[in-house]
XYZ file of C-alpha atoms in Angstrom:
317
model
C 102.650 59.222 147.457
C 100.488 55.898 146.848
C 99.846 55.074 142.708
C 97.910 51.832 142.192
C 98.081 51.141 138.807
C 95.512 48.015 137.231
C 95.274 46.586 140.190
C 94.080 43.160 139.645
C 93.500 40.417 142.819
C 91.835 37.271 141.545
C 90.665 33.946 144.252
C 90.157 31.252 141.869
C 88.046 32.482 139.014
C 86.518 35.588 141.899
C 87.758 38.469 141.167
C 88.041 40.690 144.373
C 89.474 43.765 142.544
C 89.090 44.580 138.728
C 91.480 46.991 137.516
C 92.109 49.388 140.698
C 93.899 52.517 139.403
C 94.254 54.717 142.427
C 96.425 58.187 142.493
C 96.548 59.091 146.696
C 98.176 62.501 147.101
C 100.942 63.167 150.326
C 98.396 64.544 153.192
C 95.503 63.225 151.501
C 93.004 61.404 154.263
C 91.311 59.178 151.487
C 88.165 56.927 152.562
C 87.215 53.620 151.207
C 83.349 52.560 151.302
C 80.667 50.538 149.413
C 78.906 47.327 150.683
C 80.080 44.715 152.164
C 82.040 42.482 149.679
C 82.876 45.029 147.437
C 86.757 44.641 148.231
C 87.649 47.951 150.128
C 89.518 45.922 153.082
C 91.405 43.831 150.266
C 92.574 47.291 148.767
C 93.894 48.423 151.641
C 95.874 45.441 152.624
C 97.085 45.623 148.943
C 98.776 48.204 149.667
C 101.232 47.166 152.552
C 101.025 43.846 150.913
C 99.163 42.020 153.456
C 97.537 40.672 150.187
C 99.657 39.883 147.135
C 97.401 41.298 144.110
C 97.640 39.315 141.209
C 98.657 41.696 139.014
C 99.427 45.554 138.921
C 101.982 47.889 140.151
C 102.171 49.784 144.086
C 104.499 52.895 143.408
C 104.882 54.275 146.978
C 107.175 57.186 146.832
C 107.490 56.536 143.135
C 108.889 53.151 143.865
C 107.439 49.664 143.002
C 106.465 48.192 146.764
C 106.142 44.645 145.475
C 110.151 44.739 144.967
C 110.485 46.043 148.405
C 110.905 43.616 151.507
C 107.655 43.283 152.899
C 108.429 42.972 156.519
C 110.422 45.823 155.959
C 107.436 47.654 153.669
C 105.092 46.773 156.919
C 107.230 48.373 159.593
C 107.631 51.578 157.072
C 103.628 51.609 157.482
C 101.237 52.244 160.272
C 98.314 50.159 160.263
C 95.142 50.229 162.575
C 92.515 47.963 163.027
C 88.995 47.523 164.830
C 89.024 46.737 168.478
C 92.721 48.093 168.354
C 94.114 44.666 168.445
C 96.554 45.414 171.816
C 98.476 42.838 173.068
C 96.683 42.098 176.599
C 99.723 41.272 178.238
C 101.834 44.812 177.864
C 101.049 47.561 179.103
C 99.715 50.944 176.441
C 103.555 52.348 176.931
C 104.870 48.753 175.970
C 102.399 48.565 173.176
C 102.998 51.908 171.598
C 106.910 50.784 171.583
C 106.329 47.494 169.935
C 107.044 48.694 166.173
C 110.220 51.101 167.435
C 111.447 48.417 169.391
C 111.334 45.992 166.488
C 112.651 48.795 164.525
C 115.989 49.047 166.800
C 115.236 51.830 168.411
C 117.077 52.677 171.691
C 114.933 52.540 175.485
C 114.996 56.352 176.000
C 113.894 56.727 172.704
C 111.474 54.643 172.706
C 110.051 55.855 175.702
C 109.942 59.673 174.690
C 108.137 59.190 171.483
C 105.578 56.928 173.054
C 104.696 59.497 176.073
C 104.706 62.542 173.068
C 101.882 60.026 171.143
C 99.915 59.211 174.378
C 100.018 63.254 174.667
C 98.600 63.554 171.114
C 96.034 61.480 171.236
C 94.652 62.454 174.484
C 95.849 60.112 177.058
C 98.124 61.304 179.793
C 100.961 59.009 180.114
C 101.497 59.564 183.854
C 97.782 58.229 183.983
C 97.472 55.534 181.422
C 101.154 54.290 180.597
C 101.063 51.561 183.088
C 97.807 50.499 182.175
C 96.935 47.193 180.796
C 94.564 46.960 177.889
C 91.564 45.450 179.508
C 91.605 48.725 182.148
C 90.653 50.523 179.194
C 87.728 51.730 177.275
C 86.877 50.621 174.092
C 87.834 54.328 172.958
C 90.896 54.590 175.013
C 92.054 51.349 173.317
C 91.374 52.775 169.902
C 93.593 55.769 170.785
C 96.519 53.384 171.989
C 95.933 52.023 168.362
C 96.945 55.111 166.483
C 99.437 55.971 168.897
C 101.248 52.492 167.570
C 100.458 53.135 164.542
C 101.939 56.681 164.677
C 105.343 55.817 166.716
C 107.369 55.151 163.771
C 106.380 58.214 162.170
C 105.063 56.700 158.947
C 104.171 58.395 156.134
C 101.263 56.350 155.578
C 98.345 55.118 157.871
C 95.859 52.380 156.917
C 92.937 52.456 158.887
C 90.065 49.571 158.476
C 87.122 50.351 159.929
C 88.809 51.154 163.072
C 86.171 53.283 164.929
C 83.164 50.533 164.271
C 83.236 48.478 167.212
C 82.449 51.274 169.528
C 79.608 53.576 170.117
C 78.114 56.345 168.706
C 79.746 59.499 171.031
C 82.314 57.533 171.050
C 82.994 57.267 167.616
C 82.663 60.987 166.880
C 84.552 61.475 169.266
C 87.646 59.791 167.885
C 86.769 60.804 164.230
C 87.560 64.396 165.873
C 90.584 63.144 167.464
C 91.697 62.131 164.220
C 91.032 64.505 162.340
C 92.733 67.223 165.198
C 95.241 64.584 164.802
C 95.772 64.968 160.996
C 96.554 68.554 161.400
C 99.562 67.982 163.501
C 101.106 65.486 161.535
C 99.530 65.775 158.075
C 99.750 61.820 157.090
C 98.823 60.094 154.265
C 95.838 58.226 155.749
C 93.869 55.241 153.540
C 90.509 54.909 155.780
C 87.770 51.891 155.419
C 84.745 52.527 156.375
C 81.043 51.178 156.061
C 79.272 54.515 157.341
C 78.763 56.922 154.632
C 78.488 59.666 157.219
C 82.647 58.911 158.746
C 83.398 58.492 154.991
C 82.073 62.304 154.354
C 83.325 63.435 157.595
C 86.790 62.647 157.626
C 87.969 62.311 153.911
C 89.689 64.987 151.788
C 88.259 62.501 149.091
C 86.562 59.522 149.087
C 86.375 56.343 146.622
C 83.279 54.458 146.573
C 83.294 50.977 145.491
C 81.300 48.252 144.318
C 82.346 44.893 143.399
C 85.830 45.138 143.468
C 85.962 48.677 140.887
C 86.149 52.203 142.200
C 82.408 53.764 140.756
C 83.696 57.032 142.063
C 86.368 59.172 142.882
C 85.753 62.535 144.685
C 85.755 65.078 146.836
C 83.013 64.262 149.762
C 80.900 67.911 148.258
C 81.120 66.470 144.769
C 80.262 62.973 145.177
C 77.388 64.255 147.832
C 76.673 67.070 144.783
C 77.257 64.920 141.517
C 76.796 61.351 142.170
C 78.183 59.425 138.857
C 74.942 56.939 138.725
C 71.981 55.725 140.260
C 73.742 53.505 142.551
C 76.219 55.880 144.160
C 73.063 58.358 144.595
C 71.349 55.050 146.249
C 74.330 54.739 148.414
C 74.579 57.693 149.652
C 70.925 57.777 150.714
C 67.959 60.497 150.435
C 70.185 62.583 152.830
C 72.864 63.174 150.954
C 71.482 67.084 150.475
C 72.022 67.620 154.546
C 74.992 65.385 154.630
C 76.435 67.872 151.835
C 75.113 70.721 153.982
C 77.562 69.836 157.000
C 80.367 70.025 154.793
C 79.962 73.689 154.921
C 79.705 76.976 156.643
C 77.108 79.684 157.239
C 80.113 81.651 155.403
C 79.809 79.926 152.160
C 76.192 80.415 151.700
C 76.481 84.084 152.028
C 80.084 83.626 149.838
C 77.501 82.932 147.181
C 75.422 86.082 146.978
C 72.881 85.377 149.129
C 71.845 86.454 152.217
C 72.975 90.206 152.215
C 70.731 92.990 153.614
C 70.823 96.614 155.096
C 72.904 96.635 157.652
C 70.385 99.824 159.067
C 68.387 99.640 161.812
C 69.808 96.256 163.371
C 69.497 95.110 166.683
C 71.684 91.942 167.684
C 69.499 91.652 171.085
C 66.204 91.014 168.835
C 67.805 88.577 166.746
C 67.771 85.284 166.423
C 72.118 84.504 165.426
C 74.287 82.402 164.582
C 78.650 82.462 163.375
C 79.509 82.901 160.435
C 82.071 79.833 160.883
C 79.292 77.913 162.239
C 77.970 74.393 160.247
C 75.144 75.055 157.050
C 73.089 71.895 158.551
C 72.619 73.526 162.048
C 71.727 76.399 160.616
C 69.345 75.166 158.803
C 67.811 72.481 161.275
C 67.673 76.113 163.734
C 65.681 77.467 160.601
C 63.318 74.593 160.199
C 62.739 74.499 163.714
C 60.506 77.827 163.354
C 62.898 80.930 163.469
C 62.311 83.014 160.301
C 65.575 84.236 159.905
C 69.006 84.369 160.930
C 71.690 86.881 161.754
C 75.180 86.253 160.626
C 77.792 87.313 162.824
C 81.378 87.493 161.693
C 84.677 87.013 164.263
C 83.715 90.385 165.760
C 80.080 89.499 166.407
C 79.106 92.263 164.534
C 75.978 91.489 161.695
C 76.896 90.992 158.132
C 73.966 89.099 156.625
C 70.631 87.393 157.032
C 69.807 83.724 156.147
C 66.470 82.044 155.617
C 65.385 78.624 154.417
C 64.731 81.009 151.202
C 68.289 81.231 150.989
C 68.986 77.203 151.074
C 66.042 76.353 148.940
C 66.966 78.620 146.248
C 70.480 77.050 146.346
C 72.649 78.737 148.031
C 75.923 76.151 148.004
């Protein structure tokens, strides 16, 4: 879907990016992160050429993008950005038509997939249509973001950093809109973030950076797992263990052999429980809160395993 290949974008003798060779997969949510500086925002605007690199090739499709129109490439893309970046004076139906209308697209049609996107990302158009911008949350206006974003029906989605000017419940709140999102209409998303935890959350893989060169290239679990050197593992932080941890289920910890028990003699109603679909790090922080054990309950609520810290510390994932 997206190939960078030696990716190259040089201000004056600066380089920004050194040699970017990027393979994005169709469906693939991929976050960028490292420091500030480190050129993740000039890699995604590479990519819709919003930035010219210097040198290198952008195969989207299999097809070299800096041949392409880029007006043209632009439209073909949907792009978010913090604070949503709304145009104050239309209202969120106007503003989720902007790119069809530029696009051609007839009134009716216009208006029908704008009302379907306010549906999809939680906003009921015969509530918030007529709204202006400024009647809005900061969340709400983030939603009317990807619902632009989305009317076109790209195949692509840049996001940079577009959940960091709002608060915390805010924020995971939209990360789970987006990622409820993603299974409806499976996009190829490129996602900038700063916070290592949205980064782990939300990407199918993630490529950490650090002046202007991807250090790594992963799967959230194996960069939280593996990390390449001492300043990825710095990155990530001393939590990276837990972080890893909510990247899983109860259900994979007793996937691995552990945990099992005689199913004899059981009684739910003494027990302390928990799902087997539920998340490792609750479990875990339920464990370390003082309960000695566990009960595992699978779809049926009926027992199939026991988990302690033992089973954690011993490695369980």
């Amino acid at each position: 879907m997206i190939h960078l290949k030696n990716i190259v974008k040089q201000y004056g003798n600066t380089s920004a990016l050194k040699q970017i060779n990027l393979e994005i997969r169709n469906g693939e949510l991929v976050t960028l992160i490292g420091p500030s500086g480190c050129g993740k925002s000039t890699l995604l605007r590479v990519i819709n050429r919003m930035i010219e690199p210097t040198s290198g090739e952008i195969l989207i499709h299999g097809e070299n993008a800096l041949n392409l129109d880029p007006v043209k490439l632009r439209r073909s893309i949907g792009y978010v950005i913090q604070n949503a970046g709304l145009f104050p004076h239309l209202t969120v139906e106007k503003n989720v038509e902007i790119v069809t209308e530029l696009l051609g697209w007839d009134k009716a049609k216009r208006k029908q997939r704008a009302q379907e996107l306010l549906h999809v990302v939680g906003l009921a158009p015969e509530k918030f249509a007529h709204r202006y911008p400024k009647e809005l949350s900061g969340g709400q206006q983030q939603r009317v973001g990807i619902a632009r974003a989305l009317a076109a029906d790209p195949a692509i989605l840049l996001m940079d950093e577009p959940f960091s000017a709002v608060d915390p419940i805010t924020r995971e709140q939209l990360q789970a809109e987006l990622l409820a999102i993603q299974t409806q209409v499976k996009k190829t998303i490129v996602f900038v973030t700063h916070d290592i935890h949205e980064a782990v959350r939300l990407g199918d893989k993630v490529a950490l950076m650090q002046e202007g060169e991807i250090v790594q290239f992963d799967t959230p679990d194996q960069i939280l797992k593996s990390p390449k050197n001492d300043f990825v593992a710095q990155f990530l932080g001393q939590e990276r263990e837990l972080q890893r941890l909510s990247l899983h289920l109860v259900g994979d910890i007793i996937q691995q052999g552990h945990g099992f028990f005689d199913l004899e003699q059981v009684n739910i109603n003494q027990e302390h429980t928990i799902s087997i679909k539920a998340n490792a790090r609750n479990a875990l922080s339920k464990l370390l809160s003082g309960v000695p054990s566990l009960l595992v309950l699978d779809d049926d609520e009926k027992p199939i395993a026991r988990v302690s810290v033992h089973d954690f510390i011993r490695g369980a994932l």
